[in-house]
């Protein structure tokens, strides 16, 4: 839906929504050197995910994984973050949108607020707080690492404004703050407004409004959360007791015909409920009973089936297939009664629970629907942004892209994929001139300090109360002043705040300092910030040393403040003596090779290749077979009715004709070396098997998966047994034969969700329904049976499931322990299965048996490529991404990205989104012109070297060699900086820069000089 | 290369007992390569000696110097500026270096810090094995490039002896039987005939039998 | 000797133990302040001389903290460090300082608890061993 060749005028992208999707999109854009305005209506970014306790399927804490992302988005130079901001008006076209933005008053000066908490402690009613269950969390910011890291005042609730102003030591309260209106011009817009959860209060039968022990799944998450209202204690809201028995009811507000509820599937709730049940069980083991009432267990994502199996087998979570109609309070016990019909019975059972969790689905809020009207984009019948099969993140309006929940309900990894995809499409719209807007921070030239006498400045942060609350930070600064060569020594508030950094810079210049020590938090997180400050003040960035007073002293010795103070002095002395020996160093910077290698020439590979080539990169597209197209060549229609063959044909033409894409057919990868930004990959090319090596900066793996063909149910033996792919071809090529059929049986999960291939193939439920509907169009009388285990028509595919039932397709469930049996009876097939409603076996004589065999990983190529590229695989041989939740495209080897069915089974539309996302990730890496390998590289002093070969043998990466002059040489471009060679050199001829021996000795001296 | 290994600390401490200030001299040649007496080992020994002295309540001042090559007088001359401050010298070089220092500085006691062991090759990182005994009359051309003098426990010129079992020496099962190695190699080269030829008894006068040896190159002599 | 507070130097790999130490901080896990950390890019960077010098300068104990086996960011730096520590232990035994004053420990970046526990254990152990004889002897020397 996008026009690529229009005149571009503006190079800024507006990202609406600061949840994980918006953050990911903004970061991808910023890394690709696009300017971003990121707005969120809330007062801190992070969205829904920051309210979760843990995420599936790793059960990790979200905050720990998300907060680095959040702080990155606060740091990025290209991102302007505007909290509490919404779009008021939109004008203009792609390339030149004019928007009016309204920012609500925060009554807090963001520059000054240090989030010390004084305002909240004294005037809690004045400070805004919203997440889950209205009890207040220990901190009134939305979560401990909130960005902006500042409070927000609700002035209307505040009675003593003067007192509030006074309580703030930072002078950050702005009682006169007002709404601000500003206009921004942007070239493209990325929509990531998220969704809201269904309000179950309308369903009075579930008792949510009347019964405090009936909670939504998000509220339950808040109860489990350590930063939640109960600080992680699991207690029943009504009486504060720990529950013994908890029920989850699925599909509340989803797959439903109730007023206000949605007919679609919300996609993420099954996993969400399983996760909550597992986390509960992990914490309380056998002392708590958990039951999930569900309709179909939809664990269709990557490795999600394994998670379901763990819930059942390892955690003993009861899964009950039924849809309870009501939750009633048992007047005798005050428990909650649920009446339901168990799967294997015809009679009702009533069971009591202490708590009931409603798995509420997602819906688009009225606000977002109004925004869509302002933007002029079309919505589908469920009020989600309308997109088409082959442009999954493009809205109906050129220049506006959508990602995350607003596109369709989905989980976090898919949201991350779409966020990158949307960022890429927006980026592509701006590509014509955007490369000019290089706004990398310009630093003044470095001062030559080599001849200067030492002038050290020591700055001690009190970090709110984190340091100053435990030790006397001022006293520490005074002590530092007594150390040799220290010219300036002061205590500063938050050293990392913008104000303090400016102060440090000014002091360096005024006092002509040439070395700096910061006493504060960990260099792991804050070194860059202070290094930048030195650069701005004209010093080399390696002339600063950080004493980790907070993380490794006051935080861990707060119980012994006197000892903490002594240790703080030692740490400061260590840093001061060591910084005296620090020398200006130069980072090793190499030009980035900007060529791209895409492995795999299916729909995913071609989309990734075209994306990168359109952005101006040279792309090598390596395909193992003789032609492009992959599995999609065998598919004719999508479930939405789009023509796949026409699409693939067009894609192949574009790929073949693109002057920046070189397609290498019959290519087998045989070797690989180098590092991100400078890879070399060798191929053998059939049939002559001649060798060729190409150099590239990044690699996108799109090697796909294989259509599964298990030897089951007479597949390959009986001519009327076929796969869904065969059926697809038959409908397309031999409609007459379809018209002649009378009884068609489809069996789901053949070769999936079984011990040999434990995961769900994801695509088969929708493809069975797709084919059933197409058969119905041609043949209105044939009986169509679909034998299934769980119908997994997630998202809007639920509509087609409903339509199929309306058109008389017969769905019969079977259990994994009693699969259907098939017998050949001449031309026909006798299919016998157990009907759980009739409670007896039923046989159908079928003239066509269609097996949903799904996909299976291409073990051979993932094995070979995994070995050559050093990329890990899942147990079922798909490539394993770096972080299953937040980095679903990046592989663990930097510079490698995965897309399409090589990652996990998925539909064409999902493959395209992931291809665009992989292009985005690759593009953001190639946004840099150079590769900075830092300064920590090993350097050999030739005269000292005895050419003993010990370093040559000890280096884990085989980098050192004995050069023509007869001494060891280490290529800085290849050195990884571990320093092992320096530690083993018997001639002490090797030093690792930044960690030279004299500096380590100086640290020891600083630490120990008083000990003797 | 000449290989060496550090003497036990006890022995080193014992011989340095009378002194308060010493010069600890490393060598940047063979003993650096075999990790016995290079700059790094000098540092380690220096630190260990000082600690050992301190635990006894005494002080030892150690001046660390590593020469390019201790067996050449020009390099040893570099010690001149430091020698006066030291009561004794401890050398981490092979015996040649120790003697060169003793020859140059007649009034200073000099002690070896390492035991010079053999002329060898590095089998792999951290492992060195004896290969040559400097017999003065090389027979490697007859024995397939494997020295029976250095590598046969009995220095047999016509082996193996009856103690060779499964390719190993009876002296130590970790030692390969040199004659087994010689036979395997001659066979691989198709030179089995050579094995049949008796090697005549060796004239040990070229070895240590004739007393200390000297090499003179007339074209280079000055 | 009862009030002896040992000084312990911990050489911590940036990728694991140093991060674990920070993690212990974020979790507010208390451990004795006797342990002082020096950050290195890899435990394999810690030279035998650094360990000896720390003791020579008066540290009562030294430990090198690297990544779990198989997890070294640089493949095998932690294994190299373990071998070096074992070698130094022997040398220290030879000069009667006691090899048990030096240890190698392994942990991952997420193991804040293990970092804190290691600090507790090491402090306890060194406290039992008493002051570094180098230090106490030289003090006696000064007193005399």
PDB file of C-alpha atoms in Angstrom, chain A residues 117-314:
ATOM      1  CA  UNK A 117      10.493  10.223  46.612  1.00  0.00           C
ATOM      2  CA  UNK A 118      10.226  13.041  49.135  1.00  0.00           C
ATOM      3  CA  UNK A 119       7.035  14.368  47.535  1.00  0.00           C
ATOM      4  CA  UNK A 120       5.395  10.987  47.641  1.00  0.00           C
ATOM      5  CA  UNK A 121       6.432  10.252  51.194  1.00  0.00           C
ATOM      6  CA  UNK A 122       4.981  13.486  52.463  1.00  0.00           C
ATOM      7  CA  UNK A 123       2.025  13.972  50.114  1.00  0.00           C
ATOM      8  CA  UNK A 124       1.127  10.549  48.708  1.00  0.00           C
ATOM      9  CA  UNK A 125      -2.290  11.748  47.539  1.00  0.00           C
ATOM     10  CA  UNK A 126      -0.664  14.246  45.162  1.00  0.00           C
ATOM     11  CA  UNK A 127       1.324  11.711  43.199  1.00  0.00           C
ATOM     12  CA  UNK A 128      -0.107   9.744  40.291  1.00  0.00           C
ATOM     13  CA  UNK A 129      -0.125   5.971  40.247  1.00  0.00           C
ATOM     14  CA  UNK A 130      -2.220   3.596  38.173  1.00  0.00           C
ATOM     15  CA  UNK A 131      -1.197  -0.003  37.590  1.00  0.00           C
ATOM     16  CA  UNK A 132      -3.339  -3.018  38.437  1.00  0.00           C
ATOM     17  CA  UNK A 133      -5.363  -3.325  41.658  1.00  0.00           C
ATOM     18  CA  UNK A 134      -5.531   0.156  43.083  1.00  0.00           C
ATOM     19  CA  UNK A 135      -3.391  -0.524  46.136  1.00  0.00           C
ATOM     20  CA  UNK A 136      -0.205   1.476  45.975  1.00  0.00           C
ATOM     21  CA  UNK A 137       3.078  -0.125  45.139  1.00  0.00           C
ATOM     22  CA  UNK A 138       6.094   0.685  47.331  1.00  0.00           C
ATOM     23  CA  UNK A 139       7.081   3.272  44.838  1.00  0.00           C
ATOM     24  CA  UNK A 140       4.551   5.481  43.215  1.00  0.00           C
ATOM     25  CA  UNK A 141       6.305   5.575  39.919  1.00  0.00           C
ATOM     26  CA  UNK A 142       4.840   2.974  37.633  1.00  0.00           C
ATOM     27  CA  UNK A 143       7.812   0.729  38.189  1.00  0.00           C
ATOM     28  CA  UNK A 144      11.193   1.159  39.851  1.00  0.00           C
ATOM     29  CA  UNK A 145      13.175   1.937  36.710  1.00  0.00           C
ATOM     30  CA  UNK A 146      10.618   4.321  35.194  1.00  0.00           C
ATOM     31  CA  UNK A 147      11.537   6.552  32.277  1.00  0.00           C
ATOM     32  CA  UNK A 148      11.352   9.472  32.492  1.00  0.00           C
ATOM     33  CA  UNK A 149      12.747   8.790  35.955  1.00  0.00           C
ATOM     34  CA  UNK A 150      10.514  11.369  37.564  1.00  0.00           C
ATOM     35  CA  UNK A 151       7.252  11.679  39.411  1.00  0.00           C
ATOM     36  CA  UNK A 152       4.035  13.172  38.202  1.00  0.00           C
ATOM     37  CA  UNK A 153       1.711  15.289  40.279  1.00  0.00           C
ATOM     38  CA  UNK A 154      -2.049  15.193  40.331  1.00  0.00           C
ATOM     39  CA  UNK A 155      -2.528  18.844  41.220  1.00  0.00           C
ATOM     40  CA  UNK A 156      -6.273  18.597  41.662  1.00  0.00           C
ATOM     41  CA  UNK A 157      -5.961  16.130  44.484  1.00  0.00           C
ATOM     42  CA  UNK A 158      -3.319  18.181  46.180  1.00  0.00           C
ATOM     43  CA  UNK A 159      -4.533  20.348  49.029  1.00  0.00           C
ATOM     44  CA  UNK A 160      -1.252  21.732  50.317  1.00  0.00           C
ATOM     45  CA  UNK A 161       0.508  22.870  47.167  1.00  0.00           C
ATOM     46  CA  UNK A 162       2.877  25.192  48.997  1.00  0.00           C
ATOM     47  CA  UNK A 163       3.932  22.394  51.313  1.00  0.00           C
ATOM     48  CA  UNK A 164       4.494  20.127  48.328  1.00  0.00           C
ATOM     49  CA  UNK A 165       6.658  22.726  46.620  1.00  0.00           C
ATOM     50  CA  UNK A 166       8.722  23.096  49.764  1.00  0.00           C
ATOM     51  CA  UNK A 167       9.202  19.399  50.379  1.00  0.00           C
ATOM     52  CA  UNK A 168      11.027  19.062  47.047  1.00  0.00           C
ATOM     53  CA  UNK A 169      14.705  19.744  47.659  1.00  0.00           C
ATOM     54  CA  UNK A 170      15.399  19.722  43.947  1.00  0.00           C
ATOM     55  CA  UNK A 171      12.929  22.554  43.442  1.00  0.00           C
ATOM     56  CA  UNK A 172      11.254  20.495  40.749  1.00  0.00           C
ATOM     57  CA  UNK A 173       7.563  21.099  41.480  1.00  0.00           C
ATOM     58  CA  UNK A 174       5.880  23.405  38.987  1.00  0.00           C
ATOM     59  CA  UNK A 175       2.444  24.252  40.388  1.00  0.00           C
ATOM     60  CA  UNK A 176       1.766  26.606  37.483  1.00  0.00           C
ATOM     61  CA  UNK A 177       2.483  23.984  34.816  1.00  0.00           C
ATOM     62  CA  UNK A 178      -0.002  24.028  31.951  1.00  0.00           C
ATOM     63  CA  UNK A 179      -1.021  22.021  28.957  1.00  0.00           C
ATOM     64  CA  UNK A 180       1.359  22.509  26.050  1.00  0.00           C
ATOM     65  CA  UNK A 181       0.465  22.345  22.400  1.00  0.00           C
ATOM     66  CA  UNK A 182       3.137  21.869  19.803  1.00  0.00           C
ATOM     67  CA  UNK A 183       3.298  21.137  16.129  1.00  0.00           C
ATOM     68  CA  UNK A 184       5.614  18.577  14.646  1.00  0.00           C
ATOM     69  CA  UNK A 185       6.361  17.722  11.043  1.00  0.00           C
ATOM     70  CA  UNK A 186       7.129  14.101  10.351  1.00  0.00           C
ATOM     71  CA  UNK A 187       7.704  11.953   7.288  1.00  0.00           C
ATOM     72  CA  UNK A 188       6.119   8.771   8.568  1.00  0.00           C
ATOM     73  CA  UNK A 189       4.142   7.497  11.521  1.00  0.00           C
ATOM     74  CA  UNK A 190       4.438   4.229  13.431  1.00  0.00           C
ATOM     75  CA  UNK A 191       1.390   3.295  15.468  1.00  0.00           C
ATOM     76  CA  UNK A 192       2.078   1.280  18.573  1.00  0.00           C
ATOM     77  CA  UNK A 193      -0.749   2.362  20.845  1.00  0.00           C
ATOM     78  CA  UNK A 194      -1.346  -1.129  22.242  1.00  0.00           C
ATOM     79  CA  UNK A 195      -4.660  -2.426  23.447  1.00  0.00           C
ATOM     80  CA  UNK A 196      -6.662  -2.358  26.590  1.00  0.00           C
ATOM     81  CA  UNK A 197      -7.929  -5.373  28.450  1.00  0.00           C
ATOM     82  CA  UNK A 198     -11.558  -6.314  28.317  1.00  0.00           C
ATOM     83  CA  UNK A 199     -13.519  -5.094  31.345  1.00  0.00           C
ATOM     84  CA  UNK A 200     -15.273  -8.170  32.764  1.00  0.00           C
ATOM     85  CA  UNK A 201     -17.427  -5.979  34.999  1.00  0.00           C
ATOM     86  CA  UNK A 202     -20.080  -6.084  32.289  1.00  0.00           C
ATOM     87  CA  UNK A 203     -20.432  -9.853  32.605  1.00  0.00           C
ATOM     88  CA  UNK A 204     -22.338 -10.002  35.874  1.00  0.00           C
ATOM     89  CA  UNK A 205     -22.470 -13.817  35.830  1.00  0.00           C
ATOM     90  CA  UNK A 206     -18.721 -13.932  36.538  1.00  0.00           C
ATOM     91  CA  UNK A 207     -19.092 -11.726  39.585  1.00  0.00           C
ATOM     92  CA  UNK A 208     -16.069  -9.561  38.864  1.00  0.00           C
ATOM     93  CA  UNK A 209     -17.784  -6.374  39.926  1.00  0.00           C
ATOM     94  CA  UNK A 210     -19.198  -7.818  43.122  1.00  0.00           C
ATOM     95  CA  UNK A 211     -16.600 -10.286  44.272  1.00  0.00           C
ATOM     96  CA  UNK A 212     -13.139  -9.066  45.288  1.00  0.00           C
ATOM     97  CA  UNK A 213     -11.652 -12.558  44.891  1.00  0.00           C
ATOM     98  CA  UNK A 214     -12.501 -12.614  41.188  1.00  0.00           C
ATOM     99  CA  UNK A 215      -9.613 -10.788  39.523  1.00  0.00           C
ATOM    100  CA  UNK A 216      -8.385 -10.297  35.985  1.00  0.00           C
ATOM    101  CA  UNK A 217      -5.206 -12.001  34.853  1.00  0.00           C
ATOM    102  CA  UNK A 218      -3.392  -8.655  34.815  1.00  0.00           C
ATOM    103  CA  UNK A 219      -4.458  -7.979  38.389  1.00  0.00           C
ATOM    104  CA  UNK A 220      -3.272 -11.429  39.401  1.00  0.00           C
ATOM    105  CA  UNK A 221       0.033 -10.544  37.768  1.00  0.00           C
ATOM    106  CA  UNK A 222       0.249  -7.442  39.946  1.00  0.00           C
ATOM    107  CA  UNK A 223      -0.431  -9.548  43.033  1.00  0.00           C
ATOM    108  CA  UNK A 224       2.464 -11.830  42.100  1.00  0.00           C
ATOM    109  CA  UNK A 225       4.766  -8.932  41.279  1.00  0.00           C
ATOM    110  CA  UNK A 226       7.432  -7.986  43.777  1.00  0.00           C
ATOM    111  CA  UNK A 227       6.782  -4.333  42.956  1.00  0.00           C
ATOM    112  CA  UNK A 228       3.017  -4.818  43.124  1.00  0.00           C
ATOM    113  CA  UNK A 229       0.481  -3.860  45.795  1.00  0.00           C
ATOM    114  CA  UNK A 230       1.217  -6.828  48.053  1.00  0.00           C
ATOM    115  CA  UNK A 231       4.965  -6.770  47.328  1.00  0.00           C
ATOM    116  CA  UNK A 232       4.724 -10.218  45.849  1.00  0.00           C
ATOM    117  CA  UNK A 233       2.685 -11.857  48.627  1.00  0.00           C
ATOM    118  CA  UNK A 234      -0.021 -14.041  47.156  1.00  0.00           C
ATOM    119  CA  UNK A 235      -3.108 -13.132  49.153  1.00  0.00           C
ATOM    120  CA  UNK A 236      -6.810 -13.186  48.536  1.00  0.00           C
ATOM    121  CA  UNK A 237      -8.082  -9.622  48.217  1.00  0.00           C
ATOM    122  CA  UNK A 238     -11.180 -10.265  50.375  1.00  0.00           C
ATOM    123  CA  UNK A 239      -9.512 -11.445  53.562  1.00  0.00           C
ATOM    124  CA  UNK A 240      -5.733 -11.301  53.007  1.00  0.00           C
ATOM    125  CA  UNK A 241      -5.365 -15.083  53.324  1.00  0.00           C
ATOM    126  CA  UNK A 242      -3.231 -17.181  51.029  1.00  0.00           C
ATOM    127  CA  UNK A 243      -5.541 -19.085  48.663  1.00  0.00           C
ATOM    128  CA  UNK A 244      -5.379 -22.892  48.495  1.00  0.00           C
ATOM    129  CA  UNK A 245      -7.173 -23.298  45.228  1.00  0.00           C
ATOM    130  CA  UNK A 246      -7.222 -21.009  42.214  1.00  0.00           C
ATOM    131  CA  UNK A 247      -9.146 -21.291  38.944  1.00  0.00           C
ATOM    132  CA  UNK A 248      -8.482 -19.532  35.666  1.00  0.00           C
ATOM    133  CA  UNK A 249     -11.338 -19.040  33.239  1.00  0.00           C
ATOM    134  CA  UNK A 250     -10.188 -18.521  29.661  1.00  0.00           C
ATOM    135  CA  UNK A 251     -11.709 -16.533  26.815  1.00  0.00           C
ATOM    136  CA  UNK A 252     -13.331 -13.872  28.972  1.00  0.00           C
ATOM    137  CA  UNK A 253     -14.251 -11.197  26.484  1.00  0.00           C
ATOM    138  CA  UNK A 254     -12.764 -13.193  23.593  1.00  0.00           C
ATOM    139  CA  UNK A 255     -14.310 -15.835  21.294  1.00  0.00           C
ATOM    140  CA  UNK A 256     -17.542 -14.650  22.692  1.00  0.00           C
ATOM    141  CA  UNK A 257     -20.965 -13.436  21.606  1.00  0.00           C
ATOM    142  CA  UNK A 258     -21.623 -11.361  24.716  1.00  0.00           C
ATOM    143  CA  UNK A 259     -22.405  -7.696  24.484  1.00  0.00           C
ATOM    144  CA  UNK A 260     -19.144  -5.746  24.305  1.00  0.00           C
ATOM    145  CA  UNK A 261     -17.043  -8.883  24.026  1.00  0.00           C
ATOM    146  CA  UNK A 262     -14.950  -9.801  21.016  1.00  0.00           C
ATOM    147  CA  UNK A 263     -15.552 -12.677  18.629  1.00  0.00           C
ATOM    148  CA  UNK A 264     -11.849 -13.017  17.800  1.00  0.00           C
ATOM    149  CA  UNK A 265      -9.266 -14.923  19.830  1.00  0.00           C
ATOM    150  CA  UNK A 266      -6.922 -12.762  21.918  1.00  0.00           C
ATOM    151  CA  UNK A 267      -4.008 -15.106  21.114  1.00  0.00           C
ATOM    152  CA  UNK A 268      -1.876 -14.610  24.224  1.00  0.00           C
ATOM    153  CA  UNK A 269      -4.231 -15.546  27.084  1.00  0.00           C
ATOM    154  CA  UNK A 270      -3.706 -19.317  27.073  1.00  0.00           C
ATOM    155  CA  UNK A 271       0.035 -18.890  27.578  1.00  0.00           C
ATOM    156  CA  UNK A 272      -0.587 -16.069  30.017  1.00  0.00           C
ATOM    157  CA  UNK A 273      -2.790 -18.302  32.197  1.00  0.00           C
ATOM    158  CA  UNK A 274      -0.358 -21.220  31.977  1.00  0.00           C
ATOM    159  CA  UNK A 275       2.451 -18.941  33.036  1.00  0.00           C
ATOM    160  CA  UNK A 276       0.537 -17.580  36.013  1.00  0.00           C
ATOM    161  CA  UNK A 277      -0.387 -21.104  37.062  1.00  0.00           C
ATOM    162  CA  UNK A 278       3.219 -22.319  36.698  1.00  0.00           C
ATOM    163  CA  UNK A 279       4.655 -19.376  38.617  1.00  0.00           C
ATOM    164  CA  UNK A 280       2.089 -19.982  41.338  1.00  0.00           C
ATOM    165  CA  UNK A 281       2.988 -23.665  41.467  1.00  0.00           C
ATOM    166  CA  UNK A 282       6.709 -22.898  41.441  1.00  0.00           C
ATOM    167  CA  UNK A 283       6.277 -20.767  44.513  1.00  0.00           C
ATOM    168  CA  UNK A 284       3.832 -22.864  46.485  1.00  0.00           C
ATOM    169  CA  UNK A 285       4.230 -26.374  45.066  1.00  0.00           C
ATOM    170  CA  UNK A 286       1.672 -28.799  46.452  1.00  0.00           C
ATOM    171  CA  UNK A 287       0.185 -26.386  48.934  1.00  0.00           C
ATOM    172  CA  UNK A 288      -1.832 -24.783  46.163  1.00  0.00           C
ATOM    173  CA  UNK A 289      -4.176 -26.275  43.583  1.00  0.00           C
ATOM    174  CA  UNK A 290      -4.546 -24.730  40.144  1.00  0.00           C
ATOM    175  CA  UNK A 291      -7.105 -25.380  37.434  1.00  0.00           C
ATOM    176  CA  UNK A 292      -7.543 -23.761  34.042  1.00  0.00           C
ATOM    177  CA  UNK A 293     -10.944 -23.883  32.325  1.00  0.00           C
ATOM    178  CA  UNK A 294     -10.458 -23.504  28.617  1.00  0.00           C
ATOM    179  CA  UNK A 295     -12.097 -24.088  25.236  1.00  0.00           C
ATOM    180  CA  UNK A 296      -9.033 -24.832  23.088  1.00  0.00           C
ATOM    181  CA  UNK A 297      -5.522 -24.675  24.511  1.00  0.00           C
ATOM    182  CA  UNK A 298      -3.818 -22.352  22.044  1.00  0.00           C
ATOM    183  CA  UNK A 299      -0.105 -22.751  22.607  1.00  0.00           C
ATOM    184  CA  UNK A 300       0.906 -22.251  18.997  1.00  0.00           C
ATOM    185  CA  UNK A 301       4.075 -20.136  19.426  1.00  0.00           C
ATOM    186  CA  UNK A 302       7.689 -21.194  19.362  1.00  0.00           C
ATOM    187  CA  UNK A 303       8.291 -23.881  21.994  1.00  0.00           C
ATOM    188  CA  UNK A 304       4.949 -23.042  23.626  1.00  0.00           C
ATOM    189  CA  UNK A 305       3.725 -26.634  23.320  1.00  0.00           C
ATOM    190  CA  UNK A 306       6.667 -27.707  25.466  1.00  0.00           C
ATOM    191  CA  UNK A 307       5.547 -25.152  28.015  1.00  0.00           C
ATOM    192  CA  UNK A 308       2.041 -26.623  27.981  1.00  0.00           C
ATOM    193  CA  UNK A 309       3.478 -30.102  28.491  1.00  0.00           C
ATOM    194  CA  UNK A 310       5.532 -28.857  31.434  1.00  0.00           C
ATOM    195  CA  UNK A 311       2.454 -27.261  32.990  1.00  0.00           C
ATOM    196  CA  UNK A 312       0.582 -30.561  32.720  1.00  0.00           C
ATOM    197  CA  UNK A 313       3.331 -33.014  33.513  1.00  0.00           C
ATOM    198  CA  UNK A 314       5.773 -31.240  35.804  1.00  0.00           C
TER     199      UNK A 314
END
